[in-house]
Structures are given as C-alpha cells and as structure tokens.
CSV table of N, CA and C in Angstrom, one decimal:
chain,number,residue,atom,x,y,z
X,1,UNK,N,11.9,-1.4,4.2
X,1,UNK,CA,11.1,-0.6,5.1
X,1,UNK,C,11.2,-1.3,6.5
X,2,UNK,N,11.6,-0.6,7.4
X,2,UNK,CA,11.5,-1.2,9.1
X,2,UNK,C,10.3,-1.1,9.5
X,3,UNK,N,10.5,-1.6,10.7
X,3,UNK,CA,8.8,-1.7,11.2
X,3,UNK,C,8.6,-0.2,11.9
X,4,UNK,N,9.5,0.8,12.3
X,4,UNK,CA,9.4,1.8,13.2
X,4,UNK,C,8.8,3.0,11.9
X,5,UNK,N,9.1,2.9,10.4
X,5,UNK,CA,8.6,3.7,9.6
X,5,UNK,C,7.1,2.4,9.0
X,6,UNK,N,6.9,1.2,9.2
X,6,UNK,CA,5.5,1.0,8.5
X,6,UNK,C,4.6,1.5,10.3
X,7,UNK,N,5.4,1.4,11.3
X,7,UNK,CA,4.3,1.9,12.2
X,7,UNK,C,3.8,4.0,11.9
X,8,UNK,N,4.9,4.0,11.8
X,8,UNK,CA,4.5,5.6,11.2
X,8,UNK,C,3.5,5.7,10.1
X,9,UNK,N,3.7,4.6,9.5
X,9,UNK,CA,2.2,4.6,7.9
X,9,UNK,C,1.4,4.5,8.5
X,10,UNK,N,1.3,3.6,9.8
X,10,UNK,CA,0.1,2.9,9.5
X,10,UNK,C,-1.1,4.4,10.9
X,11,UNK,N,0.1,4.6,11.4
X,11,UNK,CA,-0.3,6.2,12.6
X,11,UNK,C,-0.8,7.5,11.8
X,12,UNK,N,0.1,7.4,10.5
X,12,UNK,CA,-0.7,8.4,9.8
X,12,UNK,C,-0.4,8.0,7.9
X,13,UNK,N,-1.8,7.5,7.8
X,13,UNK,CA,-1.7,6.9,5.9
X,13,UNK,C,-1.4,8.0,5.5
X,14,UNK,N,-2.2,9.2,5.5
X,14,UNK,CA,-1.7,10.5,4.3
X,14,UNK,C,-0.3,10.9,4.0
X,15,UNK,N,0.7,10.1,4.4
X,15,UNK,CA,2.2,10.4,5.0
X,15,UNK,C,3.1,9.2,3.4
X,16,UNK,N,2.1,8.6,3.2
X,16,UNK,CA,2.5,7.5,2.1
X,16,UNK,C,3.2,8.3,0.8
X,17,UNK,N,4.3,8.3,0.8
X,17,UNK,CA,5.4,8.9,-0.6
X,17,UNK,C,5.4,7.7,-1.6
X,18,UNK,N,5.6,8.7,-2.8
X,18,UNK,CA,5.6,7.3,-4.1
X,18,UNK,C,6.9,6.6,-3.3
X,19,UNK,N,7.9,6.6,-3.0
X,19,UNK,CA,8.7,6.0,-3.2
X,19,UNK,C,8.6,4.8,-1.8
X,20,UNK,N,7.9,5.1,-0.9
X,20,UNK,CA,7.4,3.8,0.1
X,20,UNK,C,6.0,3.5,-0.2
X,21,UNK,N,5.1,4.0,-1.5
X,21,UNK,CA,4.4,2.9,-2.1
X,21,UNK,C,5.1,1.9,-2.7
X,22,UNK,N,6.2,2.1,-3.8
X,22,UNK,CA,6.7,1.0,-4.3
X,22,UNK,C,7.4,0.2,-3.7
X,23,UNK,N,8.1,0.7,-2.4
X,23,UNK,CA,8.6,-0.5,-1.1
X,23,UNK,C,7.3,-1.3,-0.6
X,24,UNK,N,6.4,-0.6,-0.3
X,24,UNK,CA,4.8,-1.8,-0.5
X,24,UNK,C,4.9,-2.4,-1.2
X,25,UNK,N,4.8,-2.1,-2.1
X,25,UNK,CA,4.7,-3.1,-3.9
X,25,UNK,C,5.9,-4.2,-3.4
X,26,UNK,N,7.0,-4.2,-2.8
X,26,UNK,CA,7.8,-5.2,-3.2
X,26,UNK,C,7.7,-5.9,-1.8
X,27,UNK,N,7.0,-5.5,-0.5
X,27,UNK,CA,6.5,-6.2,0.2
X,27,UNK,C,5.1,-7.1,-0.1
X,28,UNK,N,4.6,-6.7,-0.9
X,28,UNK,CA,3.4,-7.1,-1.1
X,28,UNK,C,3.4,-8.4,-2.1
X,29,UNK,N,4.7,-8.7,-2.9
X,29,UNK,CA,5.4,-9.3,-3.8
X,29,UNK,C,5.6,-10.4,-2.8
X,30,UNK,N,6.4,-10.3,-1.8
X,30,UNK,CA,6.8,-11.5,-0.9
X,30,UNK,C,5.2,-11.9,0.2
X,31,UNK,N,4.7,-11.1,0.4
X,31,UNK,CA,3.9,-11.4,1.5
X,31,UNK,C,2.7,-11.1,0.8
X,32,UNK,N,1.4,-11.5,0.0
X,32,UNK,CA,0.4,-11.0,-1.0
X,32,UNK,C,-0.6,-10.9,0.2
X,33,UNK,N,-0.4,-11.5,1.2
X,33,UNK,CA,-2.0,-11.0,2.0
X,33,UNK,C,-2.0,-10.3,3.2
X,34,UNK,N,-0.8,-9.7,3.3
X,34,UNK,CA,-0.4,-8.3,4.3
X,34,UNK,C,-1.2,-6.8,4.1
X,35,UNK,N,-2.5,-7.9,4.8
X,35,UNK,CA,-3.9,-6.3,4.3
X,35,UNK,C,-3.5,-5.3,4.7
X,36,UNK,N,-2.8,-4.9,6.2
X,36,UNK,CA,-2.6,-3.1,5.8
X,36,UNK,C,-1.7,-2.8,5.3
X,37,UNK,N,-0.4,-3.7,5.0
X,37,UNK,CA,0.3,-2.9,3.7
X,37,UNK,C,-0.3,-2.8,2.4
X,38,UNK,N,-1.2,-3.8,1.8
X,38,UNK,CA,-2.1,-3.4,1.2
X,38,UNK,C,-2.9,-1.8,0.6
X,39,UNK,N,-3.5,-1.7,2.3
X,39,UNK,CA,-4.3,-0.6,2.5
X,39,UNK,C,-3.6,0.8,2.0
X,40,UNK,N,-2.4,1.0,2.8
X,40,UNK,CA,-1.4,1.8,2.9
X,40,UNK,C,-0.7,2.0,1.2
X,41,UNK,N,-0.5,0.7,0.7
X,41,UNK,CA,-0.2,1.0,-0.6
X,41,UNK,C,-0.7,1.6,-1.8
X,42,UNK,N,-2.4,1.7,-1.7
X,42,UNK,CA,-4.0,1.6,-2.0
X,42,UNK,C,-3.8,3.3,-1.9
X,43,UNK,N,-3.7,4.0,-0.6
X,43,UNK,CA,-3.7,5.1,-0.2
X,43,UNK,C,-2.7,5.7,-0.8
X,44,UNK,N,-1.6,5.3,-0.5
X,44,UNK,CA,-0.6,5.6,-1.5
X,44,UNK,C,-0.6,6.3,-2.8
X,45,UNK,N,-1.2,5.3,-3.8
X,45,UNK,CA,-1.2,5.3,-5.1
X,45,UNK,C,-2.8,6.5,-5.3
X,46,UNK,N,-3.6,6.3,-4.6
X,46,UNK,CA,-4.4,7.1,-4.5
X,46,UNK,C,-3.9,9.1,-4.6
X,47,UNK,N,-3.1,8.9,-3.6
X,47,UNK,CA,-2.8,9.8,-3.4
X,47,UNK,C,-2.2,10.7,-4.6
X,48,UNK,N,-1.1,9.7,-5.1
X,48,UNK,CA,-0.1,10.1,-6.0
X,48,UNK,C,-1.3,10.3,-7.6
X,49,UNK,N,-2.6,9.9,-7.8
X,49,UNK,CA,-2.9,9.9,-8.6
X,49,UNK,C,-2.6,8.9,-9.6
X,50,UNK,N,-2.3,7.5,-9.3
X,50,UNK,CA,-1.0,7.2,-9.5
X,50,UNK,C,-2.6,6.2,-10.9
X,51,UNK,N,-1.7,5.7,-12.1
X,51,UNK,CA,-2.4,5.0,-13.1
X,51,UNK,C,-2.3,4.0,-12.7
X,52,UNK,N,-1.5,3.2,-11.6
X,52,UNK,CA,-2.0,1.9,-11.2
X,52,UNK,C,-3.2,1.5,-9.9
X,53,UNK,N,-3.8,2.8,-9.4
X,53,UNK,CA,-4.6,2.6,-8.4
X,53,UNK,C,-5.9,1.7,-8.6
X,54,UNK,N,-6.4,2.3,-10.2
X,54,UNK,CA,-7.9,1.0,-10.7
X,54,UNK,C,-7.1,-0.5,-10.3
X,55,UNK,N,-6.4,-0.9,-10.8
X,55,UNK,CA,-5.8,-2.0,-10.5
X,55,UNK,C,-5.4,-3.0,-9.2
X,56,UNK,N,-4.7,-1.8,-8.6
X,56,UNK,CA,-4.7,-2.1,-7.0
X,56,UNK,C,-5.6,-2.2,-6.2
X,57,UNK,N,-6.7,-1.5,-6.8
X,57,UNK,CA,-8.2,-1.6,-6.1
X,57,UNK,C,-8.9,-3.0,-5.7
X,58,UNK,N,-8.8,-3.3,-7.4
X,58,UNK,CA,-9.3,-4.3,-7.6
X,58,UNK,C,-8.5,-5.7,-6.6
X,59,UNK,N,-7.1,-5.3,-6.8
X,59,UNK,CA,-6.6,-6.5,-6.4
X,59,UNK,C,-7.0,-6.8,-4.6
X,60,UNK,N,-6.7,-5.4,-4.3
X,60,UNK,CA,-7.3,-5.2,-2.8
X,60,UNK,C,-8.6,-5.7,-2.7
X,61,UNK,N,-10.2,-5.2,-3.3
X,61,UNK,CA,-11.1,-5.7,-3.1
X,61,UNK,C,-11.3,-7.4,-3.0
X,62,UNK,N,-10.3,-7.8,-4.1
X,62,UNK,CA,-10.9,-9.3,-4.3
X,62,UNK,C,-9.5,-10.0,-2.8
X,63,UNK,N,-8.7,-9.6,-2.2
X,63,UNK,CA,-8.0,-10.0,-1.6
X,63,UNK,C,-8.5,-10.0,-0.4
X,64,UNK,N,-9.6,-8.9,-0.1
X,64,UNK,CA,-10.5,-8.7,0.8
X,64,UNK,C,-11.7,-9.6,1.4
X,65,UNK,N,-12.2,-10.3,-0.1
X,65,UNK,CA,-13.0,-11.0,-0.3
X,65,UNK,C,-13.2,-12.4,0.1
C-alpha cells in the first residue's frame, strides 16, 4: 500500500476492500501500533462482516488503552 491510497482510506474509511484490509493486516504485522491503520482495518473487517472483527476489536481496544 502507498501512502497516496492509505491517504484515500484514511479521506474516506467506507472505501476499505477486503483485499486492503489484509494489506492492513500485514502492515500492522510490521508496525503493531499504527492506530489509524488500525482503525481503518477495524472498519474494514466490519464492513466485510468479516469473523475476525470480535478479535480485532479487542486487539484495537486494548492497543488503545
């Protein structure tokens, strides 16, 4: 992911596709406390319905914390 498409996430989250949630995921792997990819990823998975969102929640809240 470039920064000219995470500035497009971050200008509009509803815009988050499964397939640049999981490029989150693998930014989020190198960099764990990159809160709005985070956020964006959160939204993401949300979106999609996705069965790992309880999870991601969690991990977001307590990263928050």
């Amino acid at each position: 992911m470039n920064v000219t498409d995470y500035t497009y996430l971050i200008n509009k989250p509803d815009t988050v596709t499964e397939k640049q949630a999981e490029t989150l995921g693998s930014v989020l792997n190198e960099f764990p406390y990159f809160q709005s990819a985070r956020a964006l990823r959160l939204k993401g998975l949300y979106k999609q319905n996705s069965f790992k969102y309880n999870y991601a929640l969690k991990v977001t809240a307590k990263t928050y914390h």
